[in-house]
Amino acid sequence: KQSLFFNPVYKMTGFSDVLDIAEKFKENGIDSITLSLSGWGKGGWDTLPTNLKPESELGGTGGLKKLADYCHSENISLLLDVDAVMADERTGSFNKRLNAVRNYFGESFTDENGDRYILDACDVLPKLLKEFNKKHSGTGINILTVGELIMPDYRNGDVSTRADIINAYSNLLQEAVKEGMRVTAETGNAYILPYVDMIYALPEKDSGYIICDRSVPFYQMVVHGYIPYTGNFGNTHYSYERCILEWVETGSLPSYILTKENSGELENTDYNKIFSSEFSV
């Protein structure tokens, strides 16, 4: 939570809590489980780019290792969400001058508040993947932003086009897979498809163009049977019954966003978009 002098971390789900949740699923006959942890790194969810040191409030390095060992023994897939492209000036450690991409006029791409920047993943991603594989070998990486955002870079007259960025992404992901890393991603631009094991949060609605009179899940029709994917979270959808029907229609894996604590705790944070996430409910 943002406060006047420092930003305290509020624990919504510790690593031991995740283990308990996984055990509950197992006890109820659910054997095929993939867990993806968000906000697991030092500083929590809103620290961008992601710090690869586990947050001590959640159980630290020892707690994450215990969870990883349990998942390995129970054949549960454990993934850690990592964002190397988005950077927040308030929370993250990055060099704005060296790493933030710029437009044709030399201005940094930022959000409307001017706090968040887009980093040149060609600079930061190789180091991050190497460091992740060293610190969290055997645990999968769920790469955020890489699968949905490509921006050209005009820094110092050395222009990187969108095509250049795509080629760099492809080479980096290919190398990561060769190193034995399990790679997943959120949303699914075509250039990541040869390298990822799963795609999260695929859009389940069309683009809403007025000239179209019918919605067809074309992307899912192409990818289904090739790469598993998820769509909407079942427990945050306005109609659970409709969500299940959408899963069937699009061939999406059932997915839920879960916390140990009540989601009301997130009210005064930048991550206040979820509700009905409390696992006991």
Coordinates of C-alpha atoms in Angstrom, one line a residue:
K1 CA 0.0 0.0 0.0
Q2 CA 1.2 3.5 -0.8
S3 CA 1.8 5.6 2.3
L4 CA 3.5 8.9 3.2
F5 CA 7.0 7.6 4.3
F6 CA 7.2 4.0 3.1
N7 CA 5.1 1.4 1.3
P8 CA 4.3 -1.6 3.5
V9 CA 3.7 -5.0 2.0
Y10 CA 0.4 -6.7 2.9
K11 CA 0.5 -10.4 2.8
M12 CA -2.5 -11.8 0.9
T13 CA -1.2 -15.3 0.3
G14 CA 2.0 -16.6 1.8
F15 CA 4.0 -19.4 0.2
S16 CA 2.8 -21.8 2.9
D17 CA -0.8 -20.7 2.2
V18 CA -0.3 -21.6 -1.5
L19 CA 0.9 -25.1 -0.4
D20 CA -2.2 -25.5 1.7
I21 CA -4.4 -24.5 -1.2
A22 CA -2.7 -27.0 -3.5
E23 CA -3.2 -29.7 -0.9
K24 CA -7.0 -28.8 -0.7
F25 CA -7.2 -29.2 -4.4
K26 CA -5.5 -32.6 -4.2
E27 CA -7.7 -33.8 -1.5
N28 CA -10.7 -33.0 -3.6
G29 CA -9.5 -35.1 -6.6
I30 CA -8.0 -32.3 -8.7
D31 CA -4.7 -33.8 -9.9
S32 CA -3.7 -31.6 -12.8
I33 CA -2.8 -28.2 -11.2
T34 CA -0.8 -25.2 -12.4
L35 CA 0.0 -22.5 -9.9
S36 CA 1.1 -19.1 -11.0
L37 CA 2.3 -16.7 -8.3
S38 CA 1.7 -13.0 -8.7
G39 CA 3.5 -10.4 -6.6
W40 CA 5.9 -13.1 -5.1
G41 CA 9.1 -11.0 -5.5
K42 CA 10.6 -8.5 -3.1
G43 CA 8.4 -5.4 -2.8
G44 CA 5.2 -7.3 -3.9
W45 CA 2.9 -7.0 -6.8
D46 CA 3.5 -3.4 -7.7
T47 CA 7.3 -3.5 -7.9
L48 CA 8.3 -3.2 -11.6
P49 CA 10.4 -4.6 -13.1
T50 CA 9.9 -7.7 -11.0
N51 CA 12.5 -8.3 -8.3
L52 CA 13.6 -11.9 -8.4
K53 CA 14.3 -12.2 -4.7
P54 CA 11.3 -13.7 -2.9
E55 CA 9.4 -11.3 -0.6
S56 CA 10.3 -12.1 3.0
E57 CA 6.7 -11.2 4.2
L58 CA 5.5 -14.2 2.1
G59 CA 8.0 -16.6 3.5
G60 CA 11.2 -15.6 1.8
T61 CA 13.6 -17.9 -0.1
G62 CA 13.1 -20.8 2.3
G63 CA 9.3 -20.6 2.0
L64 CA 9.4 -20.5 -1.8
K65 CA 11.9 -23.4 -1.9
K66 CA 9.6 -25.5 0.4
L67 CA 6.7 -24.8 -1.9
A68 CA 8.7 -25.6 -5.0
D69 CA 9.9 -28.9 -3.5
Y70 CA 6.3 -29.8 -2.6
C71 CA 5.1 -29.0 -6.2
H72 CA 7.8 -31.1 -7.7
S73 CA 7.0 -34.1 -5.5
E74 CA 3.3 -33.8 -6.3
N75 CA 3.7 -33.2 -10.0
I76 CA 2.3 -29.7 -9.7
S77 CA 3.5 -27.0 -12.2
L78 CA 4.7 -23.9 -10.4
L79 CA 5.2 -20.7 -12.2
L80 CA 6.4 -17.3 -11.1
D81 CA 5.0 -14.1 -12.8
V82 CA 7.9 -11.9 -14.0
D83 CA 7.6 -8.5 -15.8
A84 CA 10.8 -7.3 -17.4
V85 CA 9.3 -4.8 -19.8
M86 CA 7.1 -2.5 -17.6
A87 CA 9.0 -0.3 -15.1
D88 CA 7.5 1.9 -12.4
E89 CA 9.6 4.8 -11.3
R90 CA 8.1 4.7 -7.8
T91 CA 9.0 1.1 -7.0
G92 CA 11.4 -0.5 -9.4
S93 CA 15.2 -0.3 -9.9
F94 CA 16.1 0.6 -13.5
N95 CA 18.0 3.1 -15.5
K96 CA 15.5 5.4 -17.2
R97 CA 18.2 7.0 -19.5
L98 CA 19.7 3.7 -20.6
N99 CA 16.9 1.2 -20.6
A100 CA 13.6 3.1 -21.3
V101 CA 12.6 3.1 -25.0
R102 CA 11.9 6.4 -26.7
N103 CA 9.7 7.5 -29.6
Y104 CA 10.8 9.4 -32.8
F105 CA 10.9 12.7 -30.9
G106 CA 13.2 11.3 -28.1
E107 CA 10.4 11.1 -25.5
S108 CA 10.0 8.1 -23.3
F109 CA 6.8 6.0 -23.7
T110 CA 5.0 6.3 -20.4
D111 CA 1.5 5.8 -18.9
E112 CA -0.8 8.8 -18.4
N113 CA 0.6 9.6 -15.0
G114 CA 4.2 9.5 -16.3
D115 CA 5.2 6.9 -13.7
R116 CA 5.5 3.7 -15.8
Y117 CA 8.0 3.3 -18.5
I118 CA 8.5 0.6 -21.2
L119 CA 12.0 -0.9 -21.1
D120 CA 14.0 -2.3 -24.0
A121 CA 13.5 -6.0 -23.3
C122 CA 16.4 -6.7 -25.7
D123 CA 18.7 -5.1 -23.0
V124 CA 17.1 -6.3 -19.8
L125 CA 15.5 -9.7 -20.7
P126 CA 18.7 -11.7 -21.4
K127 CA 20.1 -10.8 -17.9
L128 CA 16.7 -11.4 -16.3
L129 CA 16.3 -14.9 -17.8
K130 CA 19.8 -15.9 -16.9
E131 CA 19.4 -14.7 -13.3
F132 CA 16.0 -16.4 -13.0
N133 CA 17.3 -19.7 -14.3
K134 CA 20.2 -19.5 -11.7
K135 CA 18.0 -18.5 -8.7
H136 CA 14.8 -20.5 -9.6
S137 CA 16.0 -23.5 -11.6
G138 CA 13.2 -26.0 -12.0
T139 CA 10.5 -23.4 -11.6
G140 CA 8.6 -22.1 -14.6
I141 CA 8.6 -18.4 -15.6
N142 CA 5.4 -16.7 -16.7
I143 CA 6.5 -13.7 -18.7
L144 CA 4.2 -10.7 -18.6
T145 CA 3.9 -8.0 -21.2
V146 CA 6.4 -9.6 -23.7
G147 CA 3.5 -11.5 -25.3
E148 CA 1.3 -8.5 -25.8
L149 CA 3.3 -5.3 -26.3
I150 CA 5.9 -4.3 -28.9
M151 CA 7.2 -0.7 -29.2
P152 CA 9.8 0.7 -31.6
D153 CA 12.8 2.3 -30.1
Y154 CA 14.5 5.5 -31.4
R155 CA 17.2 6.0 -28.8
N156 CA 20.4 7.7 -29.8
G157 CA 19.6 7.3 -33.5
D158 CA 19.9 3.5 -33.2
V159 CA 16.5 2.6 -34.4
S160 CA 14.9 -0.8 -33.4
T161 CA 11.8 -1.4 -35.4
R162 CA 8.9 -3.6 -34.2
A163 CA 10.2 -6.4 -36.4
D164 CA 13.6 -6.1 -34.7
I165 CA 12.0 -6.4 -31.3
I166 CA 10.1 -9.5 -32.4
N167 CA 13.2 -11.1 -33.7
A168 CA 15.0 -10.4 -30.4
Y169 CA 12.1 -11.8 -28.4
S170 CA 12.0 -14.9 -30.5
N171 CA 15.8 -15.5 -30.1
L172 CA 15.7 -14.9 -26.3
L173 CA 12.7 -17.2 -25.8
Q174 CA 14.3 -19.9 -28.0
E175 CA 17.5 -19.7 -26.0
A176 CA 15.5 -20.0 -22.7
V177 CA 13.7 -23.1 -23.9
K178 CA 17.1 -24.6 -24.9
E179 CA 18.3 -24.0 -21.4
G180 CA 15.5 -26.1 -20.1
M181 CA 13.3 -23.3 -18.8
R182 CA 9.5 -23.7 -18.8
V183 CA 8.1 -20.5 -20.3
T184 CA 4.5 -19.3 -20.3
A185 CA 3.1 -15.9 -21.1
E186 CA 0.0 -13.7 -20.7
T187 CA -1.9 -13.0 -23.9
G188 CA -0.5 -14.6 -27.0
N189 CA 1.0 -12.6 -29.9
A190 CA 2.0 -15.0 -32.6
Y191 CA 5.8 -14.7 -32.2
I192 CA 5.7 -16.4 -28.8
L193 CA 3.7 -19.4 -29.8
P194 CA 6.7 -21.7 -30.7
Y195 CA 8.3 -21.3 -27.3
V196 CA 5.5 -21.2 -24.6
D197 CA 3.9 -24.1 -22.8
M198 CA 0.8 -22.2 -21.8
I199 CA -1.0 -18.9 -22.5
Y200 CA -2.8 -17.0 -19.8
A201 CA -5.8 -14.6 -20.0
L202 CA -6.6 -14.8 -23.7
P203 CA -9.3 -12.3 -24.6
E204 CA -12.7 -14.1 -24.9
K205 CA -14.5 -11.2 -26.6
D206 CA -14.2 -9.8 -30.1
S207 CA -12.9 -6.4 -30.9
G208 CA -16.4 -4.9 -31.0
Y209 CA -16.2 -3.5 -34.5
I210 CA -19.7 -2.2 -35.6
I211 CA -19.3 -3.8 -39.0
C212 CA -19.1 -7.3 -37.5
D213 CA -22.4 -9.1 -36.6
R214 CA -21.0 -12.3 -35.1
S215 CA -18.2 -13.1 -32.7
V216 CA -15.9 -16.1 -33.7
P217 CA -13.2 -17.4 -31.3
F218 CA -10.7 -17.6 -34.2
Y219 CA -7.6 -17.5 -32.2
Q220 CA -8.7 -20.3 -29.9
M221 CA -9.7 -22.3 -33.0
V222 CA -6.2 -22.0 -34.3
V223 CA -4.3 -22.7 -31.1
H224 CA -6.6 -25.3 -29.5
G225 CA -4.8 -28.6 -29.2
Y226 CA -1.4 -27.0 -29.8
I227 CA -0.9 -24.9 -26.6
P228 CA -3.2 -24.9 -23.5
Y229 CA -4.6 -21.6 -22.6
T230 CA -6.9 -19.9 -20.1
G231 CA -9.5 -17.1 -20.5
N232 CA -11.6 -15.4 -17.8
F233 CA -11.2 -16.2 -14.1
G234 CA -14.2 -18.2 -13.0
N235 CA -14.5 -16.6 -9.6
T236 CA -14.3 -13.0 -10.8
H237 CA -16.7 -13.3 -13.7
Y238 CA -20.1 -11.6 -13.3
S239 CA -21.8 -14.9 -14.0
Y240 CA -20.1 -18.2 -13.1
E241 CA -22.5 -20.2 -15.2
R242 CA -21.8 -18.1 -18.3
C243 CA -18.1 -18.3 -17.6
I244 CA -18.2 -22.1 -17.6
L245 CA -20.0 -22.0 -21.0
E246 CA -17.4 -19.6 -22.4
W247 CA -14.7 -22.0 -21.2
V248 CA -16.4 -24.8 -23.1
E249 CA -17.0 -22.6 -26.2
T250 CA -13.4 -21.5 -26.4
G251 CA -11.7 -24.6 -25.1
S252 CA -10.1 -22.7 -22.3
L253 CA -8.8 -24.4 -19.1
P254 CA -10.7 -23.5 -16.0
S255 CA -8.8 -20.8 -14.0
Y256 CA -9.2 -18.9 -10.8
I257 CA -7.4 -16.0 -9.1
L258 CA -7.1 -16.9 -5.4
T259 CA -5.9 -15.3 -2.2
K260 CA -5.8 -16.6 1.4
E261 CA -7.0 -13.2 2.8
N262 CA -10.2 -11.4 1.9
S263 CA -9.8 -9.3 -1.2
G264 CA -11.2 -6.3 0.7
E265 CA -7.7 -5.9 2.1
L266 CA -6.7 -4.6 -1.4
E267 CA -9.1 -1.7 -1.4
N268 CA -6.4 1.0 -0.9
T269 CA -3.8 -0.5 -3.2
D270 CA -3.1 -0.3 -7.0
Y271 CA -4.2 -3.9 -7.2
N272 CA -7.9 -3.4 -6.2
K273 CA -9.4 -4.9 -9.3
I274 CA -10.1 -8.4 -7.9
F275 CA -13.0 -9.6 -5.8
S276 CA -14.3 -13.0 -4.6
S277 CA -10.8 -14.2 -4.4
E278 CA -10.8 -15.6 -0.9
F279 CA -10.0 -19.3 -1.2
S280 CA -12.1 -20.4 1.8
V281 CA -15.2 -18.9 0.1

